[in-house]
Amino acid sequence: MSAVETTLVVIKPDAVHRRLVGHVIQRFEQRGLQIRAMKMLHLSEADARELYSVHEGKEFYEPLVAFATSGPVVAMMLSGPHAIDVVRDMMGPTFGPEAPAGSIRGDFGLSRRFNIVHSSDSAESLACEMPVFFSESDVLDYAMPDDAWLAPPEERAP
Ligand code: CMP
């Protein structure tokens, strides 16, 4: 059984400034993930601190907050079987130089900080991170006509 999950993805300011937004979204769509919500916004400093609060006190925290607020981001809620792990796998390891070719970070960057995308790493992180960007009512519920090809109903049980 493959439980359908929803996860948060944030396309970071480096990718927006480098005109990579469409390339990143295309990868998620062609994998079969469904876009349930999407918005472009400029994170406030308070929201960036909240989003990255688990890293507070680390030496990269202040530069990370500065980076996250340096320009607009594109936030999305994506759904699909095992979406949390599938998205993490598609992004690749955190640091660009360590990310394999074929992963988003491995194909689009070489930086440790400017690493193109962020996604929630667990249901617990999602619960903390999603309210920075979306309310439950922002997440649209609609059918995709190709669902049965991407994962048949018996693979979609909760
Ligand atoms: P992300 O997956 O969004 O989670 C935390 C972010 O902090 C990470 O991606 C990088 O952008 C950044 N980060 C984590 N570790 C480091 C580091 N050692 N040096 C610089 N930036 C880092």
CSV table of N, CA and C and ligand atoms in Angstrom, one decimal:
chain,number,residue,atom,x,y,z
A,1,MET,N,0.8,-1.2,0.0
A,1,MET,CA,0.0,0.0,0.0
A,1,MET,C,0.9,1.3,0.0
A,2,SER,N,0.5,2.3,-0.8
A,2,SER,CA,1.2,3.5,-0.8
A,2,SER,C,0.3,4.6,-0.3
A,3,ALA,N,0.5,5.1,0.9
A,3,ALA,CA,-0.4,6.1,1.4
A,3,ALA,C,-0.2,7.4,0.7
A,4,VAL,N,-1.3,8.1,0.3
A,4,VAL,CA,-1.1,9.4,-0.3
A,4,VAL,C,-0.9,10.4,0.8
A,5,GLU,N,0.2,11.2,0.6
A,5,GLU,CA,0.6,12.2,1.6
A,5,GLU,C,0.6,13.6,0.9
A,6,THR,N,0.5,14.6,1.7
A,6,THR,CA,0.7,16.0,1.2
A,6,THR,C,1.9,16.5,1.9
A,7,THR,N,2.8,17.3,1.1
A,7,THR,CA,3.9,17.9,1.7
A,7,THR,C,4.1,19.3,1.2
A,8,LEU,N,4.9,20.1,1.9
A,8,LEU,CA,5.2,21.5,1.6
A,8,LEU,C,6.6,21.5,0.8
A,9,VAL,N,6.6,22.2,-0.3
A,9,VAL,CA,7.8,22.5,-1.0
A,9,VAL,C,8.0,24.0,-1.1
A,10,VAL,N,9.2,24.5,-0.9
A,10,VAL,CA,9.4,26.0,-1.1
A,10,VAL,C,10.6,26.1,-2.1
A,11,ILE,N,10.3,26.8,-3.2
A,11,ILE,CA,11.4,27.1,-4.2
A,11,ILE,C,12.0,28.4,-3.7
A,12,LYS,N,13.3,28.3,-3.4
A,12,LYS,CA,14.0,29.4,-2.7
A,12,LYS,C,14.4,30.6,-3.6
A,13,PRO,N,14.8,31.7,-3.0
A,13,PRO,CA,15.1,32.9,-3.8
A,13,PRO,C,16.2,32.7,-4.8
A,14,ASP,N,17.1,31.8,-4.6
A,14,ASP,CA,18.2,31.6,-5.6
A,14,ASP,C,17.5,31.0,-6.9
A,15,ALA,N,16.6,30.1,-6.7
A,15,ALA,CA,16.0,29.5,-7.9
A,15,ALA,C,15.1,30.5,-8.6
A,16,VAL,N,14.4,31.3,-7.8
A,16,VAL,CA,13.5,32.4,-8.4
A,16,VAL,C,14.4,33.3,-9.2
A,17,HIS,N,15.5,33.8,-8.6
A,17,HIS,CA,16.3,34.8,-9.3
A,17,HIS,C,17.0,34.2,-10.5
A,18,ARG,N,17.3,32.9,-10.5
A,18,ARG,CA,17.9,32.2,-11.6
A,18,ARG,C,17.0,31.6,-12.6
A,19,ARG,N,15.7,32.0,-12.5
A,19,ARG,CA,14.6,31.6,-13.5
A,19,ARG,C,14.5,30.1,-13.6
A,20,LEU,N,14.6,29.4,-12.4
A,20,LEU,CA,14.5,28.0,-12.4
A,20,LEU,C,13.1,27.5,-11.9
A,21,VAL,N,12.2,28.4,-11.6
A,21,VAL,CA,10.9,28.0,-11.0
A,21,VAL,C,10.2,26.9,-11.9
A,22,GLY,N,10.1,27.2,-13.2
A,22,GLY,CA,9.3,26.3,-14.1
A,22,GLY,C,10.0,25.0,-14.1
A,23,HIS,N,11.3,24.9,-14.2
A,23,HIS,CA,12.1,23.7,-14.3
A,23,HIS,C,11.8,22.8,-13.0
A,24,VAL,N,11.8,23.5,-11.9
A,24,VAL,CA,11.6,22.7,-10.6
A,24,VAL,C,10.2,22.2,-10.5
A,25,ILE,N,9.2,23.0,-10.8
A,25,ILE,CA,7.8,22.6,-10.8
A,25,ILE,C,7.6,21.5,-11.8
A,26,GLN,N,8.1,21.6,-13.0
A,26,GLN,CA,7.9,20.5,-14.0
A,26,GLN,C,8.4,19.2,-13.5
A,27,ARG,N,9.5,19.1,-12.7
A,27,ARG,CA,9.9,17.8,-12.2
A,27,ARG,C,8.9,17.2,-11.3
A,28,PHE,N,8.3,18.0,-10.5
A,28,PHE,CA,7.3,17.4,-9.5
A,28,PHE,C,6.1,17.0,-10.3
A,29,GLU,N,5.7,17.8,-11.3
A,29,GLU,CA,4.5,17.4,-12.0
A,29,GLU,C,4.7,16.1,-12.8
A,30,GLN,N,5.9,16.1,-13.5
A,30,GLN,CA,6.1,14.9,-14.4
A,30,GLN,C,6.3,13.6,-13.6
A,31,ARG,N,6.7,13.8,-12.3
A,31,ARG,CA,6.8,12.6,-11.4
A,31,ARG,C,5.4,12.0,-11.1
A,32,GLY,N,4.4,12.9,-11.2
A,32,GLY,CA,3.0,12.5,-10.9
A,32,GLY,C,2.4,13.1,-9.6
A,33,LEU,N,3.2,14.0,-9.0
A,33,LEU,CA,2.7,14.7,-7.8
A,33,LEU,C,1.6,15.8,-8.3
A,34,GLN,N,0.7,16.0,-7.4
A,34,GLN,CA,-0.4,16.9,-7.7
A,34,GLN,C,-0.2,18.2,-6.9
A,35,ILE,N,-0.3,19.3,-7.7
A,35,ILE,CA,-0.2,20.6,-7.0
A,35,ILE,C,-1.5,20.9,-6.3
A,36,ARG,N,-1.5,21.0,-5.0
A,36,ARG,CA,-2.8,21.3,-4.3
A,36,ARG,C,-2.9,22.8,-3.9
A,37,ALA,N,-1.8,23.5,-3.8
A,37,ALA,CA,-1.8,24.9,-3.5
A,37,ALA,C,-0.5,25.5,-4.0
A,38,MET,N,-0.5,26.7,-4.3
A,38,MET,CA,0.8,27.4,-4.8
A,38,MET,C,0.7,28.9,-4.6
A,39,LYS,N,1.7,29.5,-4.1
A,39,LYS,CA,1.8,31.0,-4.1
A,39,LYS,C,3.2,31.5,-4.1
A,40,MET,N,3.3,32.7,-4.6
A,40,MET,CA,4.6,33.4,-4.5
A,40,MET,C,4.5,34.4,-3.5
A,41,LEU,N,5.5,34.5,-2.6
A,41,LEU,CA,5.5,35.5,-1.5
A,41,LEU,C,6.9,35.8,-1.1
A,42,HIS,N,7.0,36.9,-0.4
A,42,HIS,CA,8.3,37.4,0.1
A,42,HIS,C,8.2,37.1,1.6
A,43,LEU,N,9.0,36.1,2.1
A,43,LEU,CA,9.0,35.8,3.5
A,43,LEU,C,9.4,37.0,4.4
A,44,SER,N,8.6,37.2,5.5
A,44,SER,CA,9.1,38.2,6.5
A,44,SER,C,10.2,37.6,7.3
A,45,GLU,N,11.0,38.4,7.9
A,45,GLU,CA,12.1,37.9,8.8
A,45,GLU,C,11.5,37.0,9.9
A,46,ALA,N,10.4,37.3,10.4
A,46,ALA,CA,9.8,36.5,11.5
A,46,ALA,C,9.4,35.2,11.0
A,47,ASP,N,8.8,35.1,9.8
A,47,ASP,CA,8.4,33.8,9.2
A,47,ASP,C,9.6,33.0,8.8
A,48,ALA,N,10.7,33.6,8.3
A,48,ALA,CA,11.9,32.8,8.0
A,48,ALA,C,12.5,32.2,9.3
A,49,ARG,N,12.5,33.0,10.3
A,49,ARG,CA,13.0,32.5,11.6
A,49,ARG,C,12.2,31.3,12.1
A,50,GLU,N,10.9,31.4,12.0
A,50,GLU,CA,10.0,30.4,12.4
A,50,GLU,C,10.2,29.1,11.5
A,51,LEU,N,10.3,29.3,10.2
A,51,LEU,CA,10.5,28.2,9.3
A,51,LEU,C,11.8,27.4,9.6
A,52,TYR,N,12.8,28.1,10.0
A,52,TYR,CA,14.1,27.5,10.2
A,52,TYR,C,14.5,27.5,11.7
A,53,SER,N,13.5,27.5,12.6
A,53,SER,CA,13.7,27.6,14.0
A,53,SER,C,14.6,26.4,14.5
A,54,VAL,N,14.5,25.2,13.9
A,54,VAL,CA,15.3,24.1,14.4
A,54,VAL,C,16.8,24.3,14.2
A,55,HIS,N,17.1,25.3,13.4
A,55,HIS,CA,18.5,25.6,13.2
A,55,HIS,C,19.0,26.8,14.0
A,56,GLU,N,18.1,27.4,14.8
A,56,GLU,CA,18.5,28.5,15.6
A,56,GLU,C,19.8,28.2,16.4
A,57,GLY,N,20.7,29.2,16.4
A,57,GLY,CA,21.9,29.0,17.2
A,57,GLY,C,23.1,28.4,16.4
A,58,LYS,N,22.8,27.7,15.3
A,58,LYS,CA,23.8,27.2,14.4
A,58,LYS,C,24.5,28.3,13.7
A,59,GLU,N,25.8,28.1,13.3
A,59,GLU,CA,26.5,29.2,12.7
A,59,GLU,C,25.9,29.6,11.3
A,60,PHE,N,25.2,28.8,10.7
A,60,PHE,CA,24.6,29.2,9.4
A,60,PHE,C,23.2,29.8,9.5
A,61,TYR,N,22.7,29.9,10.7
A,61,TYR,CA,21.3,30.3,10.9
A,61,TYR,C,21.0,31.8,10.4
A,62,GLU,N,21.8,32.7,10.9
A,62,GLU,CA,21.6,34.1,10.5
A,62,GLU,C,21.8,34.3,8.9
A,63,PRO,N,22.8,33.8,8.3
A,63,PRO,CA,22.9,33.9,6.9
A,63,PRO,C,21.8,33.2,6.2
A,64,LEU,N,21.3,32.1,6.7
A,64,LEU,CA,20.1,31.4,6.1
A,64,LEU,C,18.9,32.3,6.2
A,65,VAL,N,18.6,32.9,7.3
A,65,VAL,CA,17.5,33.8,7.4
A,65,VAL,C,17.6,35.0,6.4
A,66,ALA,N,18.8,35.5,6.3
A,66,ALA,CA,19.1,36.6,5.3
A,66,ALA,C,18.8,36.1,3.9
A,67,PHE,N,19.2,34.9,3.6
A,67,PHE,CA,19.0,34.3,2.3
A,67,PHE,C,17.5,34.1,2.0
A,68,ALA,N,16.8,33.5,3.0
A,68,ALA,CA,15.4,33.2,2.8
A,68,ALA,C,14.5,34.4,2.6
A,69,THR,N,15.0,35.6,3.1
A,69,THR,CA,14.2,36.8,3.0
A,69,THR,C,14.8,37.7,1.9
A,70,SER,N,15.7,37.2,1.1
A,70,SER,CA,16.4,38.1,0.1
A,70,SER,C,15.6,38.3,-1.2
A,71,GLY,N,14.5,37.6,-1.3
A,71,GLY,CA,13.7,37.7,-2.5
A,71,GLY,C,12.5,36.8,-2.4
A,72,PRO,N,11.6,36.8,-3.4
A,72,PRO,CA,10.4,35.9,-3.3
A,72,PRO,C,10.8,34.5,-3.3
A,73,VAL,N,9.9,33.7,-2.7
A,73,VAL,CA,9.9,32.2,-2.8
A,73,VAL,C,8.6,31.8,-3.5
A,74,VAL,N,8.5,30.6,-3.9
A,74,VAL,CA,7.3,30.0,-4.4
A,74,VAL,C,7.0,28.7,-3.5
A,75,ALA,N,5.9,28.8,-2.8
A,75,ALA,CA,5.5,27.7,-1.9
A,75,ALA,C,4.4,26.9,-2.6
A,76,MET,N,4.5,25.6,-2.4
A,76,MET,CA,3.5,24.7,-2.9
A,76,MET,C,3.2,23.6,-1.9
A,77,MET,N,1.9,23.1,-2.0
A,77,MET,CA,1.6,21.9,-1.3
A,77,MET,C,1.4,20.8,-2.4
A,78,LEU,N,2.1,19.7,-2.3
A,78,LEU,CA,2.1,18.7,-3.3
A,78,LEU,C,1.6,17.4,-2.7
A,79,SER,N,0.8,16.6,-3.4
A,79,SER,CA,0.2,15.4,-2.9
A,79,SER,C,0.6,14.2,-3.9
A,80,GLY,N,0.7,13.1,-3.3
A,80,GLY,CA,1.0,11.8,-4.0
A,80,GLY,C,1.4,10.7,-3.1
A,81,PRO,N,1.5,9.5,-3.6
A,81,PRO,CA,1.9,8.4,-2.8
A,81,PRO,C,3.3,8.7,-2.2
A,82,HIS,N,3.4,8.6,-0.8
A,82,HIS,CA,4.6,8.8,-0.1
A,82,HIS,C,5.3,10.1,-0.5
A,83,ALA,N,4.5,11.2,-0.6
A,83,ALA,CA,5.0,12.5,-1.2
A,83,ALA,C,6.1,13.0,-0.3
A,84,ILE,N,6.1,12.9,1.0
A,84,ILE,CA,7.2,13.5,1.8
A,84,ILE,C,8.5,12.9,1.4
A,85,ASP,N,8.6,11.6,1.4
A,85,ASP,CA,9.9,10.9,1.0
A,85,ASP,C,10.3,11.1,-0.5
A,86,VAL,N,9.2,11.0,-1.3
A,86,VAL,CA,9.5,11.1,-2.8
A,86,VAL,C,10.1,12.5,-3.1
A,87,VAL,N,9.5,13.5,-2.5
A,87,VAL,CA,10.0,14.9,-2.8
A,87,VAL,C,11.4,15.0,-2.2
A,88,ARG,N,11.7,14.5,-1.0
A,88,ARG,CA,13.1,14.6,-0.4
A,88,ARG,C,14.1,13.9,-1.3
A,89,ASP,N,13.7,12.8,-1.8
A,89,ASP,CA,14.5,12.0,-2.7
A,89,ASP,C,14.8,12.8,-4.0
A,90,MET,N,13.8,13.4,-4.6
A,90,MET,CA,13.9,14.1,-5.8
A,90,MET,C,14.8,15.4,-5.6
A,91,MET,N,14.8,16.0,-4.4
A,91,MET,CA,15.6,17.2,-4.2
A,91,MET,C,17.1,16.8,-4.0
A,92,GLY,N,17.3,15.6,-3.4
A,92,GLY,CA,18.7,15.2,-3.2
A,92,GLY,C,19.2,15.7,-1.9
A,93,PRO,N,20.5,15.3,-1.5
A,93,PRO,CA,21.0,15.8,-0.2
A,93,PRO,C,21.1,17.3,-0.2
A,94,THR,N,21.2,17.9,1.1
A,94,THR,CA,21.1,19.3,1.3
A,94,THR,C,22.1,20.1,0.5
A,95,PHE,N,23.4,19.6,0.5
A,95,PHE,CA,24.5,20.4,-0.1
A,95,PHE,C,24.6,20.1,-1.6
A,96,GLY,N,24.6,21.1,-2.4
A,96,GLY,CA,24.7,21.0,-3.9
A,96,GLY,C,25.8,20.1,-4.3
A,97,PRO,N,27.1,20.3,-3.8
A,97,PRO,CA,28.2,19.5,-4.3
A,97,PRO,C,28.0,18.0,-4.0
A,98,GLU,N,27.2,17.6,-3.0
A,98,GLU,CA,27.0,16.2,-2.6
A,98,GLU,C,25.8,15.6,-3.3
A,99,ALA,N,25.0,16.4,-3.9
A,99,ALA,CA,23.7,15.9,-4.5
A,99,ALA,C,24.0,15.3,-5.8
A,100,PRO,N,23.5,14.1,-6.0
A,100,PRO,CA,23.8,13.4,-7.3
A,100,PRO,C,23.1,14.0,-8.5
A,101,ALA,N,23.8,13.9,-9.6
A,101,ALA,CA,23.2,14.3,-10.9
A,101,ALA,C,21.8,13.6,-11.0
A,102,GLY,N,20.8,14.3,-11.5
A,102,GLY,CA,19.5,13.7,-11.6
A,102,GLY,C,18.6,14.2,-10.5
A,103,SER,N,19.2,14.6,-9.4
A,103,SER,CA,18.4,15.2,-8.3
A,103,SER,C,18.3,16.7,-8.6
A,104,ILE,N,17.3,17.4,-8.0
A,104,ILE,CA,17.1,18.8,-8.3
A,104,ILE,C,18.3,19.6,-7.9
A,105,ARG,N,18.8,19.3,-6.6
A,105,ARG,CA,19.9,20.1,-6.2
A,105,ARG,C,21.2,19.7,-7.0
A,106,GLY,N,21.3,18.4,-7.4
A,106,GLY,CA,22.4,18.0,-8.1
A,106,GLY,C,22.5,18.5,-9.5
A,107,ASP,N,21.3,18.8,-10.1
A,107,ASP,CA,21.3,19.3,-11.5
A,107,ASP,C,21.3,20.8,-11.6
A,108,PHE,N,20.9,21.5,-10.5
A,108,PHE,CA,20.8,23.0,-10.6
A,108,PHE,C,21.7,23.8,-9.7
A,109,GLY,N,22.6,23.2,-8.9
A,109,GLY,CA,23.4,24.1,-8.1
A,109,GLY,C,24.6,23.4,-7.5
A,110,LEU,N,25.4,24.2,-6.9
A,110,LEU,CA,26.7,23.7,-6.2
A,110,LEU,C,26.9,24.3,-4.8
A,111,SER,N,25.9,25.1,-4.4
A,111,SER,CA,26.1,25.7,-3.1
A,111,SER,C,25.5,24.9,-1.9
A,112,ARG,N,26.0,25.1,-0.7
A,112,ARG,CA,25.5,24.5,0.5
A,112,ARG,C,24.2,25.3,0.9
A,113,ARG,N,24.3,26.6,0.9
A,113,ARG,CA,23.2,27.4,1.4
A,113,ARG,C,22.2,27.6,0.3
A,114,PHE,N,22.6,28.0,-0.9
A,114,PHE,CA,21.7,28.4,-2.0
A,114,PHE,C,21.4,27.1,-2.7
A,115,ASN,N,20.5,26.3,-2.1
A,115,ASN,CA,20.2,24.9,-2.6
A,115,ASN,C,18.8,24.7,-3.2
A,116,ILE,N,18.3,25.8,-3.8
A,116,ILE,CA,17.2,25.7,-4.7
A,116,ILE,C,15.8,25.4,-4.1
A,117,VAL,N,15.7,24.4,-3.3
A,117,VAL,CA,14.4,24.0,-2.7
A,117,VAL,C,14.5,23.6,-1.3
A,118,HIS,N,13.3,23.7,-0.6
A,118,HIS,CA,13.2,23.2,0.7
A,118,HIS,C,11.9,22.3,0.7
A,119,SER,N,11.9,21.3,1.5
A,119,SER,CA,10.6,20.6,1.7
A,119,SER,C,10.6,20.0,3.2
A,120,SER,N,9.4,19.8,3.6
A,120,SER,CA,9.2,19.2,5.0
A,120,SER,C,9.8,17.8,5.0
A,121,ASP,N,10.5,17.5,6.1
A,121,ASP,CA,11.1,16.2,6.1
A,121,ASP,C,10.3,15.1,6.9
A,122,SER,N,9.2,15.5,7.4
A,122,SER,CA,8.3,14.6,8.2
A,122,SER,C,7.0,15.2,8.4
A,123,ALA,N,6.0,14.4,8.8
A,123,ALA,CA,4.7,14.9,9.1
A,123,ALA,C,4.7,15.9,10.2
A,124,GLU,N,5.7,15.7,11.2
A,124,GLU,CA,5.8,16.7,12.3
A,124,GLU,C,6.3,18.0,11.8
A,125,SER,N,7.3,18.0,10.9
A,125,SER,CA,7.9,19.3,10.4
A,125,SER,C,6.8,20.0,9.5
A,126,LEU,N,6.1,19.2,8.8
A,126,LEU,CA,5.0,19.7,7.9
A,126,LEU,C,4.0,20.5,8.8
A,127,ALA,N,3.6,19.9,9.9
A,127,ALA,CA,2.6,20.6,10.8
A,127,ALA,C,3.1,21.9,11.3
A,128,CYS,N,4.5,22.0,11.5
A,128,CYS,CA,5.0,23.3,12.0
A,128,CYS,C,5.2,24.3,10.8
A,129,GLU,N,5.6,23.8,9.6
A,129,GLU,CA,6.0,24.6,8.5
A,129,GLU,C,4.9,25.1,7.6
A,130,MET,N,3.9,24.3,7.5
A,130,MET,CA,2.8,24.6,6.6
A,130,MET,C,2.1,25.9,6.9
A,131,PRO,N,1.8,26.2,8.3
A,131,PRO,CA,1.1,27.4,8.6
A,131,PRO,C,1.8,28.7,8.3
A,132,VAL,N,3.2,28.6,8.0
A,132,VAL,CA,3.9,29.8,7.6
A,132,VAL,C,3.4,30.2,6.2
A,133,PHE,N,2.9,29.3,5.4
A,133,PHE,CA,2.5,29.6,4.1
A,133,PHE,C,1.1,29.4,3.7
A,134,PHE,N,0.4,28.4,4.3
A,134,PHE,CA,-0.9,28.1,3.9
A,134,PHE,C,-1.8,27.8,5.1
A,135,SER,N,-3.1,28.0,4.9
A,135,SER,CA,-4.1,27.5,5.8
A,135,SER,C,-4.7,26.2,5.2
A,136,GLU,N,-5.4,25.4,5.9
A,136,GLU,CA,-6.0,24.2,5.4
A,136,GLU,C,-6.9,24.5,4.2
A,137,SER,N,-7.6,25.6,4.3
A,137,SER,CA,-8.6,25.9,3.2
A,137,SER,C,-7.9,26.3,1.9
A,138,ASP,N,-6.6,26.6,2.0
A,138,ASP,CA,-5.9,26.9,0.7
A,138,ASP,C,-5.6,25.6,-0.1
A,139,VAL,N,-5.7,24.5,0.6
A,139,VAL,CA,-5.3,23.2,-0.1
A,139,VAL,C,-6.5,22.6,-0.8
A,140,LEU,N,-6.4,22.7,-2.1
A,140,LEU,CA,-7.6,22.4,-3.0
A,140,LEU,C,-7.7,20.8,-3.1
A,141,ASP,N,-8.9,20.4,-3.2
A,141,ASP,CA,-9.2,19.0,-3.3
A,141,ASP,C,-9.8,18.8,-4.7
A,142,TYR,N,-9.1,18.2,-5.6
A,142,TYR,CA,-9.7,18.0,-7.0
A,142,TYR,C,-9.1,16.8,-7.6
A,143,ALA,N,-9.9,16.2,-8.5
A,143,ALA,CA,-9.5,14.9,-9.1
A,143,ALA,C,-8.5,15.2,-10.3
A,144,MET,N,-7.6,14.2,-10.5
A,144,MET,CA,-6.7,14.3,-11.6
A,144,MET,C,-7.1,13.1,-12.5
A,145,PRO,N,-7.4,13.3,-13.8
A,145,PRO,CA,-7.8,12.2,-14.6
A,145,PRO,C,-6.8,11.1,-14.9
A,146,ASP,N,-5.5,11.4,-14.6
A,146,ASP,CA,-4.5,10.4,-14.9
A,146,ASP,C,-4.1,9.6,-13.6
A,147,ASP,N,-4.8,9.9,-12.5
A,147,ASP,CA,-4.4,9.3,-11.2
A,147,ASP,C,-4.3,7.8,-11.3
A,148,ALA,N,-5.2,7.1,-12.0
A,148,ALA,CA,-5.2,5.7,-12.1
A,148,ALA,C,-3.9,5.1,-12.8
A,149,TRP,N,-3.3,6.0,-13.6
A,149,TRP,CA,-2.1,5.5,-14.3
A,149,TRP,C,-0.9,5.8,-13.4
A,150,LEU,N,-0.9,6.8,-12.7
A,150,LEU,CA,0.2,7.1,-11.8
A,150,LEU,C,0.3,6.2,-10.6
A,151,ALA,N,-0.8,5.9,-10.1
A,151,ALA,CA,-0.9,5.0,-8.9
A,151,ALA,C,-2.4,4.5,-8.9
A,152,PRO,N,-2.6,3.2,-9.1
A,152,PRO,CA,-4.0,2.7,-9.1
A,152,PRO,C,-4.6,2.8,-7.7
A,153,PRO,N,-6.0,2.8,-7.6
A,153,PRO,CA,-6.7,3.1,-6.4
A,153,PRO,C,-6.2,2.2,-5.2
A,154,GLU,N,-5.8,0.9,-5.4
A,154,GLU,CA,-5.4,0.1,-4.3
A,154,GLU,C,-4.1,0.5,-3.7
A,155,GLU,N,-3.3,1.4,-4.5
A,155,GLU,CA,-2.1,1.9,-4.0
A,155,GLU,C,-2.2,3.3,-3.3
A,156,ARG,N,-3.5,3.7,-3.2
A,156,ARG,CA,-3.7,5.0,-2.7
A,156,ARG,C,-4.4,5.0,-1.3
A,157,ALA,N,-4.5,3.9,-0.7
A,157,ALA,CA,-5.2,3.8,0.6
A,157,ALA,C,-4.6,4.6,1.6
A,158,PRO,N,-5.3,5.2,2.5
A,158,PRO,CA,-4.7,6.1,3.5
A,158,PRO,C,-3.9,5.3,4.5
B,1,CMP,P1,17.0,23.3,3.8
B,1,CMP,O1,16.8,21.9,3.4
B,1,CMP,O2,16.0,24.3,3.5
B,1,CMP,O3,17.2,23.3,5.4
B,1,CMP,C1,18.0,24.2,6.1
B,1,CMP,C2,18.8,25.0,5.2
B,1,CMP,O4,19.9,25.6,5.8
B,1,CMP,C3,19.4,24.2,4.1
B,1,CMP,O5,18.4,23.7,3.2
B,1,CMP,C4,20.5,25.1,3.5
B,1,CMP,O6,19.9,26.1,2.7
B,1,CMP,C5,21.0,25.7,4.8
B,1,CMP,N1,22.1,25.0,5.4
B,1,CMP,C6,22.1,23.9,6.1
B,1,CMP,N2,23.4,23.6,6.6
B,1,CMP,C7,24.2,24.6,6.1
B,1,CMP,C8,25.6,24.9,6.2
B,1,CMP,N3,26.4,24.1,6.9
B,1,CMP,N4,26.0,26.0,5.6
B,1,CMP,C9,25.2,26.8,4.9
B,1,CMP,N5,23.9,26.6,4.8
B,1,CMP,C10,23.4,25.5,5.4
